[in-house]
CSV table of C-alpha atoms and ligand atoms in Angstrom, one decimal:
chain,number,residue,atom,x,y,z
A,7,MET,CA,8.9,3.2,-17.3
A,8,LYS,CA,10.0,5.3,-14.3
A,9,LEU,CA,8.8,5.0,-10.8
A,10,TYR,CA,9.1,8.1,-8.6
A,11,GLU,CA,9.3,6.8,-5.1
A,12,TYR,CA,10.5,6.9,-1.6
A,13,ALA,CA,11.9,3.5,-0.5
A,14,PRO,CA,10.4,3.1,3.0
A,15,SER,CA,6.9,4.1,1.8
A,16,GLY,CA,4.4,1.2,1.7
A,17,ASN,CA,2.5,2.9,-1.1
A,18,CYS,CA,5.6,2.8,-3.2
A,19,TYR,CA,6.5,-0.7,-2.2
A,20,LYS,CA,3.1,-1.9,-3.5
A,21,VAL,CA,4.1,-0.9,-7.0
A,22,ARG,CA,7.6,-2.4,-6.7
A,23,LEU,CA,6.1,-5.7,-5.5
A,24,LEU,CA,3.7,-6.0,-8.5
A,25,LEU,CA,6.5,-4.9,-10.9
A,26,ALA,CA,8.7,-7.7,-9.5
A,27,HIS,CA,5.9,-10.3,-9.9
A,28,LEU,CA,5.4,-9.2,-13.5
A,29,GLY,CA,9.2,-9.1,-14.2
A,30,VAL,CA,8.9,-5.6,-15.7
A,31,GLU,CA,12.0,-3.5,-16.0
A,32,TYR,CA,11.8,0.1,-14.8
A,33,GLU,CA,13.9,2.9,-13.4
A,34,ARG,CA,13.6,4.0,-9.8
A,35,ILE,CA,13.7,7.7,-9.1
A,36,HIS,CA,14.3,8.5,-5.5
A,37,MET,CA,12.3,11.4,-4.2
A,38,GLU,CA,13.7,12.9,-1.0
A,39,LEU,CA,10.5,13.5,0.8
A,40,ARG,CA,12.2,15.0,3.9
A,41,ALA,CA,13.5,17.8,1.6
A,42,GLY,CA,9.9,18.3,0.2
A,43,ALA,CA,10.8,16.8,-3.2
A,44,ALA,CA,7.3,15.7,-3.9
A,45,ARG,CA,6.0,19.2,-3.4
A,46,SER,CA,8.3,20.9,-5.9
A,47,PRO,CA,6.6,22.8,-8.7
A,48,GLU,CA,8.0,20.3,-11.3
A,49,PHE,CA,6.7,17.3,-9.5
A,50,GLN,CA,3.3,19.0,-8.8
A,51,ALA,CA,3.0,19.6,-12.5
A,52,LYS,CA,3.8,16.0,-13.3
A,53,THR,CA,1.2,14.7,-10.9
A,54,ALA,CA,-1.7,17.0,-11.6
A,55,LEU,CA,-1.0,18.8,-8.3
A,56,MET,CA,-1.3,15.6,-6.3
A,57,GLY,CA,2.4,16.0,-5.3
A,58,ARG,CA,2.8,12.5,-3.7
A,59,VAL,CA,4.7,9.3,-4.5
A,60,PRO,CA,4.4,6.8,-6.0
A,61,ALA,CA,3.9,8.1,-9.5
A,62,LEU,CA,4.6,6.0,-12.5
A,63,GLU,CA,5.9,7.7,-15.7
A,64,LEU,CA,5.0,5.7,-18.8
A,65,ASP,CA,7.2,5.5,-21.9
A,66,ASP,CA,5.0,8.1,-23.6
A,67,GLY,CA,5.7,10.6,-20.9
A,68,SER,CA,2.3,10.5,-19.2
A,69,VAL,CA,2.3,10.1,-15.4
A,70,LEU,CA,0.0,8.1,-13.3
A,71,PRO,CA,-0.1,8.8,-9.5
A,72,GLU,CA,-2.0,6.9,-6.8
A,73,SER,CA,-0.6,3.5,-5.7
A,74,ASN,CA,-3.8,1.5,-6.2
A,75,ALA,CA,-4.6,3.1,-9.6
A,76,ILE,CA,-1.1,2.1,-10.6
A,77,LEU,CA,-1.7,-1.5,-9.4
A,78,CYS,CA,-4.8,-1.7,-11.5
A,79,TYR,CA,-3.1,-0.3,-14.6
A,80,LEU,CA,-0.1,-2.7,-14.3
A,81,GLY,CA,-2.4,-5.6,-13.3
A,82,GLU,CA,-4.7,-5.3,-16.4
A,83,GLY,CA,-4.7,-8.5,-18.4
A,84,THR,CA,-2.6,-10.4,-15.8
A,85,ARG,CA,-3.5,-13.0,-13.2
A,86,TYR,CA,-3.2,-10.2,-10.5
A,87,LEU,CA,-6.3,-8.3,-11.5
A,88,PRO,CA,-9.6,-10.3,-11.9
A,89,GLY,CA,-11.1,-10.1,-15.4
A,90,ASP,CA,-14.6,-10.9,-14.1
A,91,ARG,CA,-16.6,-7.7,-13.5
A,92,LEU,CA,-17.9,-8.5,-10.0
A,93,ALA,CA,-14.7,-10.1,-8.8
A,94,ARG,CA,-12.8,-7.0,-9.9
A,95,ALA,CA,-15.3,-4.8,-8.1
A,96,HIS,CA,-14.7,-6.8,-4.9
A,97,ALA,CA,-11.0,-6.4,-5.3
A,98,LEU,CA,-11.5,-2.6,-5.8
A,99,LYS,CA,-13.7,-2.5,-2.7
A,100,TRP,CA,-10.8,-3.7,-0.6
A,101,MET,CA,-8.4,-1.2,-2.3
A,102,PHE,CA,-10.7,1.7,-1.6
A,103,TRP,CA,-11.1,0.4,2.0
A,104,GLU,CA,-7.3,0.2,2.3
A,105,GLN,CA,-7.0,3.9,1.5
A,106,TYR,CA,-9.9,5.1,3.7
A,107,ASP,CA,-9.9,2.7,6.7
A,108,HIS,CA,-6.5,1.2,6.9
A,109,GLU,CA,-3.6,3.3,5.5
A,110,PRO,CA,-4.6,6.6,7.3
A,111,TYR,CA,-4.2,4.7,10.6
A,112,ILE,CA,-1.7,1.9,10.2
A,113,ALA,CA,0.6,3.7,7.8
A,114,VAL,CA,0.4,7.1,9.5
A,115,VAL,CA,1.1,5.6,13.0
A,116,ARG,CA,4.1,3.8,11.5
A,117,ALA,CA,5.3,7.0,9.8
A,118,TRP,CA,5.0,9.0,13.0
A,119,LYS,CA,6.5,6.4,15.3
A,120,ALA,CA,9.2,5.0,13.1
A,121,PHE,CA,10.2,7.9,10.9
A,122,TRP,CA,9.0,11.4,11.3
A,123,GLY,CA,7.8,11.8,14.9
A,124,VAL,CA,4.3,12.9,15.7
A,125,PRO,CA,3.8,16.4,14.2
A,126,ALA,CA,3.6,19.2,16.8
A,127,GLY,CA,0.1,19.8,18.0
A,128,ARG,CA,-1.3,16.5,16.7
A,129,GLU,CA,-0.3,14.2,19.7
A,130,ALA,CA,-4.0,13.8,20.7
A,131,GLU,CA,-4.7,12.1,17.3
A,132,LEU,CA,-2.4,9.2,18.1
A,133,PRO,CA,-4.6,7.1,20.3
A,134,MET,CA,-7.5,7.4,17.8
A,135,ARG,CA,-5.3,6.4,14.9
A,136,VAL,CA,-4.0,3.4,16.9
A,137,ASP,CA,-7.6,2.4,17.8
A,138,ARG,CA,-8.8,2.6,14.2
A,139,GLY,CA,-5.7,0.7,13.0
A,140,TYR,CA,-6.7,-2.1,15.3
A,141,SER,CA,-10.2,-2.0,14.0
A,142,ALA,CA,-8.9,-2.4,10.5
A,143,LEU,CA,-6.8,-5.4,11.6
A,144,GLY,CA,-10.0,-6.8,13.2
A,145,VAL,CA,-11.9,-6.5,9.9
A,146,MET,CA,-9.0,-8.3,8.1
A,147,GLU,CA,-8.9,-11.1,10.7
A,148,GLU,CA,-12.7,-11.7,10.3
A,149,HIS,CA,-12.3,-11.8,6.5
A,150,PHE,CA,-9.7,-14.5,6.7
A,151,SER,CA,-12.0,-16.7,8.8
A,152,ARG,CA,-13.9,-17.2,5.5
A,153,HIS,CA,-11.4,-16.4,2.6
A,154,ALA,CA,-7.8,-16.9,1.7
A,155,TRP,CA,-7.3,-13.7,-0.2
A,156,PHE,CA,-8.6,-10.2,-0.7
A,157,THR,CA,-8.5,-10.2,-4.5
A,158,GLY,CA,-10.9,-13.1,-5.0
A,159,ALA,CA,-10.1,-16.7,-5.4
A,160,ASP,CA,-6.4,-16.0,-5.7
A,161,TYR,CA,-3.6,-13.6,-4.7
A,162,GLY,CA,-3.6,-10.3,-6.5
A,163,VAL,CA,-3.7,-6.5,-6.5
A,164,ALA,CA,-6.0,-6.1,-3.4
A,165,ASP,CA,-3.6,-8.4,-1.4
A,166,ILE,CA,-0.6,-6.4,-2.6
A,167,ALA,CA,-2.4,-3.1,-1.6
A,168,LEU,CA,-3.2,-4.4,1.9
A,169,TYR,CA,0.1,-6.3,2.5
A,170,ALA,CA,2.2,-3.2,2.0
A,171,TYR,CA,1.5,-1.5,5.3
A,172,THR,CA,0.1,-4.5,7.3
A,173,HIS,CA,3.3,-6.5,7.2
A,174,VAL,CA,5.2,-3.5,8.7
A,175,ALA,CA,2.4,-2.5,11.2
A,176,GLY,CA,4.8,-3.6,14.0
A,177,ASP,CA,7.0,-0.6,13.2
A,178,GLY,CA,4.1,1.5,14.5
A,179,GLY,CA,3.7,-0.7,17.6
A,180,PHE,CA,0.7,-2.7,16.4
A,181,GLU,CA,0.8,-6.2,17.9
A,182,LEU,CA,0.2,-8.6,15.0
A,183,ASP,CA,0.4,-11.6,17.3
A,184,ARG,CA,-3.2,-10.8,18.2
A,185,PHE,CA,-4.3,-11.6,14.6
A,186,PRO,CA,-3.3,-15.1,13.7
A,187,GLU,CA,-5.3,-15.3,10.5
A,188,VAL,CA,-3.7,-12.0,9.3
A,189,ARG,CA,-0.3,-13.4,10.1
A,190,ALA,CA,-1.0,-16.6,8.2
A,191,TRP,CA,-2.1,-14.5,5.1
A,192,LEU,CA,1.1,-12.4,5.4
A,193,ALA,CA,3.1,-15.7,5.2
A,194,ARG,CA,1.1,-16.8,2.2
A,195,VAL,CA,1.8,-13.4,0.4
A,196,ALA,CA,5.5,-13.6,1.3
A,197,ALA,CA,5.6,-17.1,-0.3
A,198,GLN,CA,4.3,-15.9,-3.7
A,199,PRO,CA,6.8,-16.4,-6.6
A,200,GLY,CA,8.7,-13.2,-7.3
A,201,HIS,CA,8.1,-11.7,-3.9
A,202,VAL,CA,10.4,-8.8,-2.9
A,203,THR,CA,10.8,-7.2,0.5
A,204,ILE,CA,10.3,-3.5,1.3
A,205,ASP,CA,13.5,-1.4,1.6
A,206,GLN,CA,13.7,0.4,4.9
B,324,GSH,N1,-3.2,7.9,-1.9
B,324,GSH,C1,-1.8,8.0,-2.2
B,324,GSH,C2,-1.0,8.4,-1.0
B,324,GSH,C3,0.4,8.6,-1.3
B,324,GSH,C4,1.2,9.2,-0.2
B,324,GSH,O1,0.6,9.5,0.9
B,324,GSH,N2,2.5,9.4,-0.4
B,324,GSH,C5,3.4,9.9,0.6
B,324,GSH,C6,4.5,8.9,0.9
B,324,GSH,S1,3.8,7.4,1.5
B,324,GSH,C7,4.0,11.2,0.1
B,324,GSH,O2,4.3,11.3,-1.1
B,324,GSH,N3,4.3,12.1,0.9
B,324,GSH,C8,5.0,13.3,0.5
B,324,GSH,C9,4.4,14.6,0.9
B,324,GSH,O3,3.2,14.5,1.4
B,324,GSH,O4,5.0,15.6,0.8
B,324,GSH,C10,-1.4,6.7,-2.8
B,324,GSH,O5,-1.9,5.6,-2.5
B,324,GSH,O6,-0.4,6.7,-3.7
């Protein structure tokens, strides 16, 4: 298996984290995003024009993009993806929520503040993105007043999906000290066997 990736990306880290838990061997292919590598015609063709990392190339040559789809594929039949239909749907619910209500705010603010800078002409978006990032953290804090994990009764794919950008939210200036339950969950995730850290 080959993982097309960019090391500081939380979306790519999600996949590396699950692969580490599973003890699966794979090849890392660095994509230089600053040079537009993900937008090259070859990579666009591989990823059905999605042109983003991560993308997982399987041994039969087929390519699966989208971080949370990759987590579900790799998690199938393991303790990290619930087998029960309703439990799995709840895990998916959090993974869709991560992509719509969390990542566009917490990850984008991190990318702009810590790596790329705010794109010219989009400065006015920043306060809105910070605000919505804090709203997402508030939803997570509330969840943890009643539950230990996002995937169901145990740690799994939805926790991995949400951990990826939450644990580095401070890079974007988010104050995690305001969310003690979220911080306790981050510590529980980091204590899981086989845990690996993000590369920066
Ligand atoms: N929904 C996608 C988002 C992937 C994504 O945004 N990837 C970024 C890096 S984190 C990327 O490839 N950017 C390169 C580009 O847009 O040219 C996923 O979860 O995999």
